[in-house]
mmCIF file of C-alpha atoms in Angstrom:
data_model
loop_
_atom_site.group_PDB
_atom_site.id
_atom_site.type_symbol
_atom_site.label_atom_id
_atom_site.label_comp_id
_atom_site.label_asym_id
_atom_site.label_seq_id
_atom_site.Cartn_x
_atom_site.Cartn_y
_atom_site.Cartn_z
ATOM 1 C CA UNK A 1 -38.976 18.754 6.341
ATOM 2 C CA UNK A 2 -37.159 19.710 10.157
ATOM 3 C CA UNK A 3 -35.986 17.384 12.892
ATOM 4 C CA UNK A 4 -39.241 16.996 15.029
ATOM 5 C CA UNK A 5 -36.510 17.659 17.803
ATOM 6 C CA UNK A 6 -36.440 22.201 16.448
ATOM 7 C CA UNK A 7 -36.858 25.024 18.552
ATOM 8 C CA UNK A 8 -39.250 27.462 18.475
ATOM 9 C CA UNK A 9 -38.643 30.517 16.826
ATOM 10 C CA UNK A 10 -37.751 33.234 19.732
ATOM 11 C CA UNK A 11 -40.829 35.975 19.130
ATOM 12 C CA UNK A 12 -39.683 39.778 17.587
ATOM 13 C CA UNK A 13 -40.601 43.256 19.008
ATOM 14 C CA UNK A 14 -43.762 43.217 18.283
ATOM 15 C CA UNK A 15 -44.823 39.912 18.213
ATOM 16 C CA UNK A 16 -48.330 38.935 19.523
ATOM 17 C CA UNK A 17 -48.475 35.692 21.112
ATOM 18 C CA UNK A 18 -52.441 33.435 21.240
ATOM 19 C CA UNK A 19 -53.791 30.713 22.454
ATOM 20 C CA UNK A 20 -55.143 29.216 18.688
ATOM 21 C CA UNK A 21 -56.299 25.727 18.347
ATOM 22 C CA UNK A 22 -56.218 21.970 18.404
ATOM 23 C CA UNK A 23 -57.475 19.630 15.626
ATOM 24 C CA UNK A 24 -58.843 16.487 16.732
ATOM 25 C CA UNK A 25 -58.108 13.200 16.675
ATOM 26 C CA UNK A 26 -60.684 12.951 13.751
ATOM 27 C CA UNK A 27 -59.624 15.028 11.765
ATOM 28 C CA UNK A 28 -56.190 12.809 10.861
ATOM 29 C CA UNK A 29 -53.574 12.352 7.503
ATOM 30 C CA UNK A 30 -50.403 9.983 8.711
ATOM 31 C CA UNK A 31 -52.390 7.815 12.026
ATOM 32 C CA UNK A 32 -51.076 10.137 14.525
ATOM 33 C CA UNK A 33 -50.915 13.355 13.347
ATOM 34 C CA UNK A 34 -52.978 16.218 11.608
ATOM 35 C CA UNK A 35 -53.983 15.865 8.045
ATOM 36 C CA UNK A 36 -52.339 18.541 6.146
ATOM 37 C CA UNK A 37 -55.272 20.690 4.166
ATOM 38 C CA UNK A 38 -57.010 20.233 7.776
ATOM 39 C CA UNK A 39 -53.972 22.522 9.222
ATOM 40 C CA UNK A 40 -53.379 24.649 6.156
ATOM 41 C CA UNK A 41 -56.877 25.470 6.907
ATOM 42 C CA UNK A 42 -57.098 26.207 10.270
ATOM 43 C CA UNK A 43 -54.100 28.048 10.016
ATOM 44 C CA UNK A 44 -54.755 30.070 6.987
ATOM 45 C CA UNK A 45 -56.875 31.007 9.485
ATOM 46 C CA UNK A 46 -54.763 33.605 11.037
ATOM 47 C CA UNK A 47 -54.116 36.070 7.952
ATOM 48 C CA UNK A 48 -55.915 38.703 6.925
ATOM 49 C CA UNK A 49 -58.468 36.302 4.785
ATOM 50 C CA UNK A 50 -57.438 36.445 1.186
ATOM 51 C CA UNK A 51 -54.777 34.196 -0.606
ATOM 52 C CA UNK A 52 -52.443 32.785 1.709
ATOM 53 C CA UNK A 53 -49.378 30.432 2.413
ATOM 54 C CA UNK A 54 -48.725 27.576 4.789
ATOM 55 C CA UNK A 55 -45.471 26.046 4.947
ATOM 56 C CA UNK A 56 -45.255 22.829 7.383
ATOM 57 C CA UNK A 57 -41.994 22.285 9.459
ATOM 58 C CA UNK A 58 -43.270 19.220 10.541
ATOM 59 C CA UNK A 59 -46.464 17.038 11.355
ATOM 60 C CA UNK A 60 -49.450 19.286 13.564
ATOM 61 C CA UNK A 61 -49.994 16.747 16.837
ATOM 62 C CA UNK A 62 -53.645 15.751 17.205
ATOM 63 C CA UNK A 63 -55.496 16.576 20.226
ATOM 64 C CA UNK A 64 -52.987 18.782 21.626
ATOM 65 C CA UNK A 65 -53.113 22.191 21.317
ATOM 66 C CA UNK A 66 -51.640 24.888 19.823
ATOM 67 C CA UNK A 67 -50.039 28.361 19.515
ATOM 68 C CA UNK A 68 -49.444 31.188 17.140
ATOM 69 C CA UNK A 69 -47.189 33.810 17.370
ATOM 70 C CA UNK A 70 -47.405 37.265 14.880
ATOM 71 C CA UNK A 71 -44.798 38.417 13.881
ATOM 72 C CA UNK A 72 -43.827 42.427 13.029
ATOM 73 C CA UNK A 73 -43.927 41.808 9.583
ATOM 74 C CA UNK A 74 -47.193 39.719 9.840
ATOM 75 C CA UNK A 75 -46.002 36.274 8.828
ATOM 76 C CA UNK A 76 -48.143 34.048 11.697
ATOM 77 C CA UNK A 77 -45.532 30.749 13.276
ATOM 78 C CA UNK A 78 -47.296 27.858 14.343
ATOM 79 C CA UNK A 79 -45.817 26.493 17.220
ATOM 80 C CA UNK A 80 -46.919 23.185 19.446
ATOM 81 C CA UNK A 81 -45.290 21.336 22.403
ATOM 82 C CA UNK A 82 -42.045 20.445 19.968
ATOM 83 C CA UNK A 83 -41.464 24.152 18.869
ATOM 84 C CA UNK A 84 -42.593 25.153 15.944
ATOM 85 C CA UNK A 85 -44.929 23.927 13.379
ATOM 86 C CA UNK A 86 -46.205 25.837 10.483
ATOM 87 C CA UNK A 87 -44.910 29.775 9.094
ATOM 88 C CA UNK A 88 -48.275 31.151 7.188
ATOM 89 C CA UNK A 89 -47.895 34.670 5.634
ATOM 90 C CA UNK A 90 -50.947 36.264 3.430
ATOM 91 C CA UNK A 91 -49.921 36.357 0.057
ATOM 92 C CA UNK A 92 -50.043 40.363 -1.689
ATOM 93 C CA UNK A 93 -51.769 38.897 -5.129
ATOM 94 C CA UNK A 94 -54.081 36.127 -6.028
ATOM 95 C CA UNK A 95 -52.411 32.557 -6.997
ATOM 96 C CA UNK A 96 -52.217 32.364 -11.294
ATOM 97 C CA UNK A 97 -53.176 29.298 -12.360
ATOM 98 C CA UNK A 98 -54.768 28.704 -15.119
ATOM 99 C CA UNK A 99 -58.282 27.277 -15.486
ATOM 100 C CA UNK A 100 -59.404 24.164 -15.687
ATOM 101 C CA UNK A 101 -62.291 24.165 -17.416
ATOM 102 C CA UNK A 102 -66.100 22.531 -16.674
ATOM 103 C CA UNK A 103 -67.001 20.047 -14.813
ATOM 104 C CA UNK A 104 -67.077 16.636 -16.358
ATOM 105 C CA UNK A 105 -69.681 15.018 -13.287
ATOM 106 C CA UNK A 106 -69.091 11.263 -14.916
ATOM 107 C CA UNK A 107 -65.684 11.016 -14.836
ATOM 108 C CA UNK A 108 -66.214 10.956 -10.938
ATOM 109 C CA UNK A 109 -67.566 7.750 -9.956
ATOM 110 C CA UNK A 110 -64.953 6.659 -12.593
ATOM 111 C CA UNK A 111 -62.157 8.010 -11.125
ATOM 112 C CA UNK A 112 -63.290 6.567 -7.490
ATOM 113 C CA UNK A 113 -63.953 3.506 -9.040
ATOM 114 C CA UNK A 114 -60.162 3.396 -10.243
ATOM 115 C CA UNK A 115 -58.369 4.595 -6.871
ATOM 116 C CA UNK A 116 -60.235 2.360 -4.510
ATOM 117 C CA UNK A 117 -59.397 -0.434 -7.367
ATOM 118 C CA UNK A 118 -55.210 0.731 -6.903
ATOM 119 C CA UNK A 119 -55.931 0.059 -3.251
ATOM 120 C CA UNK A 120 -57.160 -3.066 -3.431
ATOM 121 C CA UNK A 121 -54.447 -4.115 -5.443
ATOM 122 C CA UNK A 122 -52.200 -2.382 -3.794
ATOM 123 C CA UNK A 123 -52.256 -0.733 -0.565
ATOM 124 C CA UNK A 124 -52.729 3.136 0.755
ATOM 125 C CA UNK A 125 -49.662 4.673 2.793
ATOM 126 C CA UNK A 126 -52.589 6.145 5.244
ATOM 127 C CA UNK A 127 -55.949 3.560 5.626
ATOM 128 C CA UNK A 128 -57.709 5.731 8.281
ATOM 129 C CA UNK A 129 -56.696 9.126 6.422
ATOM 130 C CA UNK A 130 -59.408 11.624 7.029
ATOM 131 C CA UNK A 131 -60.208 12.976 2.816
ATOM 132 C CA UNK A 132 -58.721 9.841 1.804
ATOM 133 C CA UNK A 133 -58.736 6.356 3.881
ATOM 134 C CA UNK A 134 -60.175 3.820 2.536
ATOM 135 C CA UNK A 135 -61.379 2.368 6.277
ATOM 136 C CA UNK A 136 -63.255 5.890 7.139
ATOM 137 C CA UNK A 137 -66.673 4.751 7.677
ATOM 138 C CA UNK A 138 -67.506 7.815 9.653
ATOM 139 C CA UNK A 139 -70.101 10.360 8.019
ATOM 140 C CA UNK A 140 -67.039 13.113 9.663
ATOM 141 C CA UNK A 141 -64.631 11.864 6.362
ATOM 142 C CA UNK A 142 -64.598 13.379 3.295
ATOM 143 C CA UNK A 143 -63.812 9.688 1.222
ATOM 144 C CA UNK A 144 -62.234 11.633 -1.704
ATOM 145 C CA UNK A 145 -60.896 9.845 -4.392
ATOM 146 C CA UNK A 146 -58.946 10.844 -6.657
ATOM 147 C CA UNK A 147 -57.582 9.157 -9.987
ATOM 148 C CA UNK A 148 -56.603 10.871 -13.435
ATOM 149 C CA UNK A 149 -59.436 12.020 -15.951
ATOM 150 C CA UNK A 150 -59.242 11.877 -19.582
ATOM 151 C CA UNK A 151 -58.224 15.319 -19.941
ATOM 152 C CA UNK A 152 -55.315 14.804 -17.810
ATOM 153 C CA UNK A 153 -56.463 16.120 -14.590
ATOM 154 C CA UNK A 154 -57.441 14.489 -12.006
ATOM 155 C CA UNK A 155 -60.797 14.574 -9.795
ATOM 156 C CA UNK A 156 -62.521 14.426 -6.960
ATOM 157 C CA UNK A 157 -65.572 14.757 -5.771
ATOM 158 C CA UNK A 158 -65.481 16.998 -2.497
ATOM 159 C CA UNK A 159 -69.248 16.190 -0.052
ATOM 160 C CA UNK A 160 -69.578 17.583 3.353
ATOM 161 C CA UNK A 161 -73.287 15.583 4.272
ATOM 162 C CA UNK A 162 -76.114 17.990 6.084
ATOM 163 C CA UNK A 163 -77.172 21.372 5.342
ATOM 164 C CA UNK A 164 -75.405 25.566 5.598
ATOM 165 C CA UNK A 165 -72.528 26.928 5.274
ATOM 166 C CA UNK A 166 -69.647 25.040 5.096
ATOM 167 C CA UNK A 167 -66.267 27.152 7.673
ATOM 168 C CA UNK A 168 -63.671 27.783 4.888
ATOM 169 C CA UNK A 169 -60.499 25.681 6.852
ATOM 170 C CA UNK A 170 -62.729 22.658 5.182
ATOM 171 C CA UNK A 171 -63.477 23.935 2.168
ATOM 172 C CA UNK A 172 -58.817 24.379 1.839
ATOM 173 C CA UNK A 173 -58.750 20.356 3.576
ATOM 174 C CA UNK A 174 -60.899 19.346 0.960
ATOM 175 C CA UNK A 175 -57.787 20.715 -2.129
ATOM 176 C CA UNK A 176 -55.157 18.184 -0.266
ATOM 177 C CA UNK A 177 -56.030 15.137 -0.667
ATOM 178 C CA UNK A 178 -57.049 15.314 -5.036
ATOM 179 C CA UNK A 179 -53.607 17.331 -5.030
ATOM 180 C CA UNK A 180 -50.948 14.395 -3.558
ATOM 181 C CA UNK A 181 -53.246 11.832 -5.338
ATOM 182 C CA UNK A 182 -52.420 14.545 -8.380
ATOM 183 C CA UNK A 183 -48.396 13.658 -8.103
ATOM 184 C CA UNK A 184 -49.054 9.707 -7.537
ATOM 185 C CA UNK A 185 -50.926 9.204 -10.657
ATOM 186 C CA UNK A 186 -49.281 12.249 -13.087
ATOM 187 C CA UNK A 187 -45.891 12.489 -11.866
ATOM 188 C CA UNK A 188 -42.977 9.692 -14.553
ATOM 189 C CA UNK A 189 -42.027 9.247 -12.029
ATOM 190 C CA UNK A 190 -44.040 8.655 -8.681
ATOM 191 C CA UNK A 191 -42.815 8.573 -4.605
ATOM 192 C CA UNK A 192 -43.695 5.534 -2.724
ATOM 193 C CA UNK A 193 -45.214 8.578 0.043
ATOM 194 C CA UNK A 194 -45.094 12.429 0.154
ATOM 195 C CA UNK A 195 -46.753 14.313 2.224
ATOM 196 C CA UNK A 196 -47.469 18.259 2.277
ATOM 197 C CA UNK A 197 -44.671 20.609 2.998
ATOM 198 C CA UNK A 198 -46.290 23.657 1.258
ATOM 199 C CA UNK A 199 -49.945 25.001 -0.381
ATOM 200 C CA UNK A 200 -50.567 28.178 -1.213
ATOM 201 C CA UNK A 201 -54.412 28.586 -0.840
ATOM 202 C CA UNK A 202 -57.552 30.980 -1.677
ATOM 203 C CA UNK A 203 -61.010 30.645 -1.072
ATOM 204 C CA UNK A 204 -63.047 32.784 -3.637
ATOM 205 C CA UNK A 205 -66.674 31.342 -2.333
ATOM 206 C CA UNK A 206 -68.740 29.558 0.398
ATOM 207 C CA UNK A 207 -69.206 25.551 -0.168
ATOM 208 C CA UNK A 208 -72.367 24.516 1.250
ATOM 209 C CA UNK A 209 -73.065 21.365 3.353
ATOM 210 C CA UNK A 210 -75.180 18.874 0.764
ATOM 211 C CA UNK A 211 -73.577 19.814 -2.025
ATOM 212 C CA UNK A 212 -71.202 17.414 -4.463
ATOM 213 C CA UNK A 213 -68.144 19.786 -5.657
ATOM 214 C CA UNK A 214 -65.400 18.906 -7.956
ATOM 215 C CA UNK A 215 -61.502 19.379 -7.202
ATOM 216 C CA UNK A 216 -59.074 19.019 -10.675
ATOM 217 C CA UNK A 217 -56.088 18.507 -10.055
ATOM 218 C CA UNK A 218 -52.284 18.913 -12.736
ATOM 219 C CA UNK A 219 -49.393 18.792 -12.073
ATOM 220 C CA UNK A 220 -46.946 21.174 -12.521
ATOM 221 C CA UNK A 221 -43.259 20.889 -11.824
ATOM 222 C CA UNK A 222 -41.007 17.689 -10.272
ATOM 223 C CA UNK A 223 -37.916 18.813 -8.899
ATOM 224 C CA UNK A 224 -35.780 16.425 -6.959
ATOM 225 C CA UNK A 225 -37.498 15.195 -3.204
ATOM 226 C CA UNK A 226 -40.874 18.487 -4.187
ATOM 227 C CA UNK A 227 -43.251 17.822 -6.218
ATOM 228 C CA UNK A 228 -46.530 20.322 -7.304
ATOM 229 C CA UNK A 229 -49.914 20.250 -7.919
ATOM 230 C CA UNK A 230 -52.137 22.706 -8.639
ATOM 231 C CA UNK A 231 -55.888 22.199 -7.932
ATOM 232 C CA UNK A 232 -58.886 23.727 -8.262
ATOM 233 C CA UNK A 233 -62.596 22.581 -6.035
ATOM 234 C CA UNK A 234 -65.496 23.568 -9.049
ATOM 235 C CA UNK A 235 -68.961 24.029 -8.102
ATOM 236 C CA UNK A 236 -72.179 22.343 -8.966
ATOM 237 C CA UNK A 237 -72.995 25.495 -11.969
ATOM 238 C CA UNK A 238 -69.275 25.761 -12.478
ATOM 239 C CA UNK A 239 -67.870 28.557 -10.314
ATOM 240 C CA UNK A 240 -64.275 28.440 -9.049
ATOM 241 C CA UNK A 241 -64.662 27.529 -4.780
ATOM 242 C CA UNK A 242 -60.820 27.777 -4.160
ATOM 243 C CA UNK A 243 -57.839 26.717 -5.395
ATOM 244 C CA UNK A 244 -54.075 26.357 -4.708
ATOM 245 C CA UNK A 245 -51.209 25.048 -4.885
ATOM 246 C CA UNK A 246 -49.768 22.687 -2.960
ATOM 247 C CA UNK A 247 -45.846 21.119 -2.480
ATOM 248 C CA UNK A 248 -45.501 17.813 -2.545
ATOM 249 C CA UNK A 249 -42.682 15.808 -0.957
ATOM 250 C CA UNK A 250 -41.725 12.114 -1.126
ATOM 251 C CA UNK A 251 -41.147 10.216 2.097
ATOM 252 C CA UNK A 252 -40.152 7.550 4.060
ATOM 253 C CA UNK A 253 -43.627 5.702 5.319
ATOM 254 C CA UNK A 254 -42.162 4.978 8.497
ATOM 255 C CA UNK A 255 -41.696 8.323 9.384
ATOM 256 C CA UNK A 256 -45.629 8.962 9.749
ATOM 257 C CA UNK A 257 -45.817 4.920 10.764
ATOM 258 C CA UNK A 258 -47.270 4.332 7.203
ATOM 259 C CA UNK A 259 -47.370 1.565 5.571
ATOM 260 C CA UNK A 260 -44.672 1.805 1.944
ATOM 261 C CA UNK A 261 -47.964 1.590 0.046
ATOM 262 C CA UNK A 262 -48.300 5.233 -2.064
ATOM 263 C CA UNK A 263 -50.400 7.341 -0.265
ATOM 264 C CA UNK A 264 -50.431 11.254 0.009
ATOM 265 C CA UNK A 265 -51.028 13.144 3.309
#
C-alpha cells in the first residue's frame, strides 16, 4: 500500500473529474478509515455495471469529500485530500469462481459462536469495524462473524434489517470481512492483522433487507504478504447474489490505530 504522502495522478487527456461521495464514520473498518468493503462497493459503482476491480492505494478517510477522475481508458481514480486512494476498472469477463455448493444454515450460528469465543480470548484488531466489530451494537452494523465450516470453507451471515431492496454497494460490502476472516481461519500461518488491498467483485442479483443471506469463503493463494480469498453470497434459495476475489495484505496494526489481535478491515 502506498505512503500517505503520495501525490494525485495528473489528469490525462480527455479525463473527466467530478465529485464523488463522503463515507460516513459509521462505515469504519479501522477506527479512522473506511471499511474496505464499503469503499469497494461505493467505488465499483463508478464504472459500468458488471464485474469490476477496485485496488485500494491507501486508507479512505471518513467524513471527507472524495473525488473521482475518469481517465480516457475508462479507469477511475478516486482521490482524497492526501492524494490517490483507489483505482477502479471494469473487467471484460465475469469472475471465474468455482461454485460453493449449497447453503448449510445451521453452520452460521456455530461459526458466529466460534468467532465470538475467539474474540473473547484473543481480542479483535478493530472492534468497532462496521461489519465484524464485536463492539458495534447499533442496528446499522452488519454483525458478520465468520469462522470455518465443516466443508473447509468459511461461513457468515449477511442480513440488513428492514424491507425493500438493498443498494448494490452495501451488498458488495458484505463480502469484505468474510473474505478477510477466510485468510485468518484457513491460512497455515495467518497474519496478525491484514487489510484489504484489492477486490474483484460482481453483483449478480439484488439482495433485500429482512432476509438471511450466507457468505461462504475459501483461501485460494498465499504469496508473501498477499493472501487471496474467494467469496460468494448465497440467497435463501441458494441463488448466487454476489461474488468476490479479495487480496489481503499483512500489515502492522499500529499503522491503523488497532491492537495486535487478529482481524481484517
